[in-house]
Coordinates of C-alpha atoms and ligand atoms in Angstrom, one line a residue:
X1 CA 16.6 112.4 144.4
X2 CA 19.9 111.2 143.6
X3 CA 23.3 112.7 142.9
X4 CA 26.8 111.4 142.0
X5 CA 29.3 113.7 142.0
X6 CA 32.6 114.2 140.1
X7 CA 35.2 116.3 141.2
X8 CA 39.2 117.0 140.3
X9 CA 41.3 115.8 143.8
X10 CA 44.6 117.6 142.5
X11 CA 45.1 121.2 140.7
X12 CA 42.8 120.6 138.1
X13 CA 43.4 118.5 134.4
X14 CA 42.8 115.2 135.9
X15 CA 40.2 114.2 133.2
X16 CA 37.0 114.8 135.0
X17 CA 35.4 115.6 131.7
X18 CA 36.3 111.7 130.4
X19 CA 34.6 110.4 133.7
X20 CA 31.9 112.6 133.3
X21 CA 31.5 111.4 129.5
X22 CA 31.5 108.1 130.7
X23 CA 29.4 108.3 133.4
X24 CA 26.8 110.0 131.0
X25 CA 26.7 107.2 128.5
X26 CA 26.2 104.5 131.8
X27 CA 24.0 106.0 133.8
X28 CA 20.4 106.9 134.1
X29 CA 21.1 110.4 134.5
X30 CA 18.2 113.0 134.2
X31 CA 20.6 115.7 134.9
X32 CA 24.0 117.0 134.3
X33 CA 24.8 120.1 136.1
X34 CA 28.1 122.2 136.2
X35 CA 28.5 122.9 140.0
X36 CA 31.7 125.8 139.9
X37 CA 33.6 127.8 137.8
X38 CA 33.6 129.3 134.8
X39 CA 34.9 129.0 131.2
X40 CA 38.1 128.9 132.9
X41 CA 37.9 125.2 132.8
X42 CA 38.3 123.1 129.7
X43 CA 36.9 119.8 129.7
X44 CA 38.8 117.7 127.0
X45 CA 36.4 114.6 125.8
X46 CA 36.5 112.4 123.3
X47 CA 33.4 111.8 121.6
X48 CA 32.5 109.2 119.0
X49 CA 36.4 109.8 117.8
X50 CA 36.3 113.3 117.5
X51 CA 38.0 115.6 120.3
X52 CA 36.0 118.5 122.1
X53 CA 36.9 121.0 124.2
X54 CA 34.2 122.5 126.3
X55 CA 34.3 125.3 128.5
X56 CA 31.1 126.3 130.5
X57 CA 28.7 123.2 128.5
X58 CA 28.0 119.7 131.0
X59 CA 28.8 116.5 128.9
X60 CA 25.0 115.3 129.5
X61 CA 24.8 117.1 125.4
X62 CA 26.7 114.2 124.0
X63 CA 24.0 111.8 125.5
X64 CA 21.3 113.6 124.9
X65 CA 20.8 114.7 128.8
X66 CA 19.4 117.5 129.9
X67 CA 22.6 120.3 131.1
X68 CA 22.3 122.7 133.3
X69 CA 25.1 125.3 134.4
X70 CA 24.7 125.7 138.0
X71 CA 24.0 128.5 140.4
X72 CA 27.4 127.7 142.0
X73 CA 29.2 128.8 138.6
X74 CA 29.9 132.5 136.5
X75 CA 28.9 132.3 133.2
X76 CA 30.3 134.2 130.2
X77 CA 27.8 134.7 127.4
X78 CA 30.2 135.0 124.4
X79 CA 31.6 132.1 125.5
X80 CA 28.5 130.4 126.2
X81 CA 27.2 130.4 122.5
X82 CA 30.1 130.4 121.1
X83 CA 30.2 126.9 122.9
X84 CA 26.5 126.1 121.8
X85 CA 27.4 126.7 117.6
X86 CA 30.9 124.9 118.0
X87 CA 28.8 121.7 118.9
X88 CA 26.0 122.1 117.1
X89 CA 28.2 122.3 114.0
X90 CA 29.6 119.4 115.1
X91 CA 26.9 117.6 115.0
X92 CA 26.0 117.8 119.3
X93 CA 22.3 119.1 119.8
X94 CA 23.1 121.5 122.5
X95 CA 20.8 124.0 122.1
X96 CA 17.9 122.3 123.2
X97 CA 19.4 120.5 126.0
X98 CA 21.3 123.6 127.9
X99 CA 19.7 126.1 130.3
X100 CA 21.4 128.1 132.9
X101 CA 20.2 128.5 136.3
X102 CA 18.6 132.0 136.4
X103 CA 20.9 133.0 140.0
X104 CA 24.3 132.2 138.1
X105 CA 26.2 135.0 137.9
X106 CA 27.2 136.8 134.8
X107 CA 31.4 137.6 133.9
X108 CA 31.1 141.0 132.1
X109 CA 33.7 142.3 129.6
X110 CA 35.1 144.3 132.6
X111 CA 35.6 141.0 134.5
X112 CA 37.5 139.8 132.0
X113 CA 39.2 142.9 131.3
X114 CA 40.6 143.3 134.7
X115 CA 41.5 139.5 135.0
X116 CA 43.5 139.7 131.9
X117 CA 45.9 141.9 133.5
X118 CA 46.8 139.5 136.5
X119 CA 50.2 138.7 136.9
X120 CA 50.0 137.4 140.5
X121 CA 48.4 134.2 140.5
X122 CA 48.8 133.7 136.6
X123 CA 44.9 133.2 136.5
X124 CA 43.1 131.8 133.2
X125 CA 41.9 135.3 132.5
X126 CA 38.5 134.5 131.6
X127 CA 37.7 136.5 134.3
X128 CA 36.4 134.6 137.0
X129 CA 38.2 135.9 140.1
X130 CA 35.9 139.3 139.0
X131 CA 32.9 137.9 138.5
X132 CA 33.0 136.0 141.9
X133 CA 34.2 139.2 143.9
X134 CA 31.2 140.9 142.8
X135 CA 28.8 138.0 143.3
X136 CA 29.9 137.8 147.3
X137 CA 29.8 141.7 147.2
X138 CA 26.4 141.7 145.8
X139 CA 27.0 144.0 142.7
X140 CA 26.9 141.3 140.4
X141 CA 24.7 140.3 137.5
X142 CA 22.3 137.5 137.2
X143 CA 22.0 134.9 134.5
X144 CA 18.2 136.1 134.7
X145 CA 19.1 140.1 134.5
X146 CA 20.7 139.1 130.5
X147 CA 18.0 139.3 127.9
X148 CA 20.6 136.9 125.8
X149 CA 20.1 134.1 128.4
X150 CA 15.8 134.3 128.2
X151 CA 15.3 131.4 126.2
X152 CA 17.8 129.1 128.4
X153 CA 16.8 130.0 132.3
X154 CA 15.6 127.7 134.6
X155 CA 14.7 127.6 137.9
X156 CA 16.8 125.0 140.3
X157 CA 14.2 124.0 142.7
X158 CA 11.5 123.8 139.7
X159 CA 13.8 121.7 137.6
X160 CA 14.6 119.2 140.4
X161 CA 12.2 118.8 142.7
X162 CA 8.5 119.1 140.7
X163 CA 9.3 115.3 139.5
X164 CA 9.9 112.0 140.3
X165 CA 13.0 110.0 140.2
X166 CA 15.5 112.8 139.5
X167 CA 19.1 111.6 139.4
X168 CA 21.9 114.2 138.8
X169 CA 25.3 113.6 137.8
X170 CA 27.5 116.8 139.0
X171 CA 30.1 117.9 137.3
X172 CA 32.9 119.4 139.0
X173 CA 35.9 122.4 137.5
X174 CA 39.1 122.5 138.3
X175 CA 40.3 120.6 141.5
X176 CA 40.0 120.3 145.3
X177 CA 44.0 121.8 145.5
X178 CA 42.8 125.1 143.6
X179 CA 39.8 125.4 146.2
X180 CA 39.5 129.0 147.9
X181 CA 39.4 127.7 151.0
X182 CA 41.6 124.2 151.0
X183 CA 43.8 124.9 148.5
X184 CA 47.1 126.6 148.9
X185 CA 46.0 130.3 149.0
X186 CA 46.3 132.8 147.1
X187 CA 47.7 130.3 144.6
X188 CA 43.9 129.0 143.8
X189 CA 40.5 129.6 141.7
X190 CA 38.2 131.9 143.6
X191 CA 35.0 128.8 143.6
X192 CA 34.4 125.9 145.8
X193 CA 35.6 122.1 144.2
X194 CA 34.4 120.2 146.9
X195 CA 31.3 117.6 147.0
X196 CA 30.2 120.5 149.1
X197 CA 30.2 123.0 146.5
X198 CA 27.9 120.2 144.8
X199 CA 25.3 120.7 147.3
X200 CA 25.3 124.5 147.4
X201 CA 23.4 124.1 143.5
X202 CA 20.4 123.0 145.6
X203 CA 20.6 119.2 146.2
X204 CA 20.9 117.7 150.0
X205 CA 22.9 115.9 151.4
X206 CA 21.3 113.0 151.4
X207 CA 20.9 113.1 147.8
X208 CA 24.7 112.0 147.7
X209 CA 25.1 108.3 146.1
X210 CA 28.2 108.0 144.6
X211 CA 31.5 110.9 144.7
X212 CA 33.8 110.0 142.0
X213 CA 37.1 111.9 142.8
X214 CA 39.8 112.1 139.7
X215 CA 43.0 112.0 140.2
X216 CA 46.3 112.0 137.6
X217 CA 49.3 109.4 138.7
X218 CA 50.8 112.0 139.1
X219 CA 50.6 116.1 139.7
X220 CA 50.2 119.1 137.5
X221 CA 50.1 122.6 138.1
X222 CA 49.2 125.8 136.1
X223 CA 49.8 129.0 137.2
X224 CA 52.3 131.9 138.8
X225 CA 53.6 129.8 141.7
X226 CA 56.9 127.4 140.8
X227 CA 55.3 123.5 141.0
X228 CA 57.7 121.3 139.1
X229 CA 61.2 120.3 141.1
X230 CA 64.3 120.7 138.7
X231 CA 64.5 117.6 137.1
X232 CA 64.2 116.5 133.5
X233 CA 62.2 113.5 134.5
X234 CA 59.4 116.4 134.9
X235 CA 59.9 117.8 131.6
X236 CA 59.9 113.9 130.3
X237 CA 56.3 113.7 131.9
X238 CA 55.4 116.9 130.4
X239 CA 56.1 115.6 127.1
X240 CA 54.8 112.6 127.0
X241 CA 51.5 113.4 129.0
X242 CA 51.3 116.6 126.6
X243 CA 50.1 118.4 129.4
X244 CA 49.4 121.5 128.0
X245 CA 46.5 123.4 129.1
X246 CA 43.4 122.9 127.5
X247 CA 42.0 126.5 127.7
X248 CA 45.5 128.5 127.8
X249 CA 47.5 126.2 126.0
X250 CA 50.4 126.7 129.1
X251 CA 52.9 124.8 129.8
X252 CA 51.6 122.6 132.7
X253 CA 54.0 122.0 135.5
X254 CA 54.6 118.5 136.5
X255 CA 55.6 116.5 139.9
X256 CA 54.7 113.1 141.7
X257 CA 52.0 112.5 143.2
X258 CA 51.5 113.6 146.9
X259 CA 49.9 111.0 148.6
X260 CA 48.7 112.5 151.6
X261 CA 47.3 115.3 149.8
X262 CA 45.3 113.1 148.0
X263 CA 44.0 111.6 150.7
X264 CA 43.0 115.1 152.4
X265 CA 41.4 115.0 149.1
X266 CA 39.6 111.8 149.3
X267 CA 38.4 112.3 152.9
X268 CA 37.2 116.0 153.3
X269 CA 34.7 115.2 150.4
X270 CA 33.8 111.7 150.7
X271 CA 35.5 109.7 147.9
X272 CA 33.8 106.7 146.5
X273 CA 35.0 105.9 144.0
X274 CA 38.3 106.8 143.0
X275 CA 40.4 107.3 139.2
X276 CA 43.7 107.1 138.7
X277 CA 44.5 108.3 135.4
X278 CA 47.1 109.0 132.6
X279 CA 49.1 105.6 134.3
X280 CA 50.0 105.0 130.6
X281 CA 52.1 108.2 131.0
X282 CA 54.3 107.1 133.9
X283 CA 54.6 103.5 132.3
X284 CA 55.9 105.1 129.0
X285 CA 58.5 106.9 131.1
X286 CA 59.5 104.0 133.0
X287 CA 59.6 105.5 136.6
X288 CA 56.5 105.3 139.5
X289 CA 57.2 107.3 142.6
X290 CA 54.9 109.2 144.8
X291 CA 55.4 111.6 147.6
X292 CA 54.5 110.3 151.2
X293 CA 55.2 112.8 153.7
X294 CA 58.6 113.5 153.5
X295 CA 59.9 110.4 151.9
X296 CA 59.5 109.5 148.2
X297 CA 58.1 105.8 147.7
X298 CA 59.5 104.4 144.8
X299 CA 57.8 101.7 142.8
X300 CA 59.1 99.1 141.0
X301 CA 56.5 99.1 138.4
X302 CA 52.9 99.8 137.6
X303 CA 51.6 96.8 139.6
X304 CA 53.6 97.2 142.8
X305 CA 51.7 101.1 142.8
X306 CA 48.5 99.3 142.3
X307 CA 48.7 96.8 144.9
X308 CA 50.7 99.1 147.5
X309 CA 48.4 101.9 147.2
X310 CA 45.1 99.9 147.0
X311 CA 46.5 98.3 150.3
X312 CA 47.2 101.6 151.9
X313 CA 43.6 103.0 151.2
X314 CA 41.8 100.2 152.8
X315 CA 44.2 100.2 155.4
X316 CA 43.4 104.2 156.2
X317 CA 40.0 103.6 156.2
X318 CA 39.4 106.3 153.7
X319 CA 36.1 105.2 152.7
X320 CA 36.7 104.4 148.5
X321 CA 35.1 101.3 147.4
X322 CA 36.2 101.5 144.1
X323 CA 40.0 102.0 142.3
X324 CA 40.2 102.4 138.9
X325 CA 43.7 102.4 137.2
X326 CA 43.3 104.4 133.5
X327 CA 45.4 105.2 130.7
X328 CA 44.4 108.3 129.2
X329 CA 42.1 107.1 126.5
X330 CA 40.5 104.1 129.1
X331 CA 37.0 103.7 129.9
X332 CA 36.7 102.9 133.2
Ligands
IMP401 P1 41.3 131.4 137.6 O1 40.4 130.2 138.0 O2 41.3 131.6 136.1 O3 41.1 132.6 138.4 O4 42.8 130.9 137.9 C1 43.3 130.6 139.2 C2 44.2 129.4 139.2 O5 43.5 128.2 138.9 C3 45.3 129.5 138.1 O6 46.5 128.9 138.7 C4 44.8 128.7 137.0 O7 45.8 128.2 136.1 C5 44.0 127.6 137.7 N1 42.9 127.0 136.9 C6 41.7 127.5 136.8 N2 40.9 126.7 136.1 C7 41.7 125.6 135.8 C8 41.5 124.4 135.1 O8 40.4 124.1 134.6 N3 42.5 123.6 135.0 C9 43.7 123.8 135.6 N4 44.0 124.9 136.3 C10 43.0 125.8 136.3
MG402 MG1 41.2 121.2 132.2

């Protein structure tokens, strides 16, 4: 078996569902699978010129690949086929290419009832935090206990391991600094966004080809906690990045880039192959700077950044092979 992995190394938004997309329409993929979270993600991908949003659905549909949400991931079921009829009247065959691993766990109307009353963390409210408190306390519901989800179970270790050549492409939600565990608590999803996380759908370790970690030039934030230092270049970025987000339509808070938090990132889940994206963003604005510790590097233009930083990654050992520079609409 084989698996590449794609995962967010910030606070989610990086474009992980472009890479994805990509990655689907390279590769000889025989599997897409969503490895954590919910619908509280929003995976914004252009598609034969035509923008999608999708929530809980892998980008193997626009290829024609097989897509599976994961046991790792909560599952809404409104959202779910409301997901499946937004791209089939688009023109996507969904329906026949999605299943649901029969142990993902269900988010009830209660979930998202109590989740829409946060005020603390400023959570998505689609209720995830819910559905994964009563997964670990073992009150939960299955993907396999909802007659609605019958015709679109499957069984992980059936799917993957009763052929030949399986390859996987995982496709990561949210980002490694909204992790439970290595993100900056409480101020984080309640999943795993780690290569790790990947592995908990079933797959070993040395399945692991390729990790493709996504990262934005520079940061974004959504959420309760204050992010974005008072400054209007921030609000400048904001603007011209239109980062808004793409399942609450907040405000996203902006900063530079924290270098050694990327390359916590990069290390504690094996980088390969590493994105920068949006860098059409920061040339538009004019100014590239990046947080190193607790000095602010400052660049004097997009290819002193590329050079400096490609430098300082080989020079830190931190195990990438590739860079890829990306404006937002880029292929790779
Ligand atoms: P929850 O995952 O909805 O519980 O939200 C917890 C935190 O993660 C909040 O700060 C959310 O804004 C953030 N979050 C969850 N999913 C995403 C995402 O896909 N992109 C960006 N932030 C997210
Ligand atoms: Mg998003």
């Amino acid at each position: 078996m084989i698996a590449d992995v794609v995962l967010g190394l910030q606070h989610g938004d990086e474009a992980k569902g472009k890479i994805t997309h990509q990655l689907c329409s390279k590769g000889n993929y025989t599997h897409v699978i969503r490895f954590n979270g919910g619908c509280n993600a929003g995976h914004t991908i252009y598609h034969e010129g035509k923008k999608f949003v999708t929530h809980h659905i892998p980008a193997g549909v626009f290829y024609g690949i097989p897509s599976i949400i994961g046991p790792g991931c909560v599952v809404d079921p409104d959202q779910f086929f409301r997901e499946i009829e937004e791209l089939e009247a688009a023109g996507i065959e969904a329906e026949s290419l999605v299943s649901i691993a029969k142990n993902a766990h269900v988010i009830t109307k209660l979930h998202k009832e109590e989740d829409g009353k946060d005020t603390k963390i400023g959570t998505t409210k689609r209720g995830n935090g819910p559905a994964y408190r009563d997964k670990y306390d073992r009150k939960g519901l299955r993907a396999e206990d909802l007659n609605c989800f019958e015709d679109y179970l499957v069984d992980i270790y059936e799917e993957l391991y009763s052929k030949p050549d399986v390859e996987v492409l995982f496709e990561g939600a949210q980002g490694f600094g909204l992790d439970v565990d290595h993100g900056d608590y409480p101020y984080v999803t309640s999943s795993h966004c780690t290569t790790a996380a990947a592995l908990l759908n079933g797959v070993p370790p040395q399945a692991v080809r390729n990790v493709w970690g996504v990262a934005k030039i520079y940061e974004t934030y959504v959420g309760a906690k204050s992010f974005q230092p008072d400054d209007e270049i921030f609000d400048t970025i904001q603007e011209v990045g239109e980062e808004f987000g793409a399942t609450t339509g907040r405000k996203r808070q902006c900063n530079w880039m924290n270098l050694q938090d990327l390359m916590k990132a990069v290390r504690m889940n094996g980088v390969t192959d590493l994105v920068f994206n949006k860098m059409d963003v920061l040339e538009n604005v004019g100014e590239w700077k990046m947080y190193n510790g607790d000095n602010t590097i400052d660049f004097k233009d997009k290819e002193h950044l590329k050079s400096w930083i490609t430098s300082y990654l080989n020079f830190h050992s931190s195990g990438v092979n590739n860079i890829y520079f990306s404006g937002n609409k880029d292929r790779i």
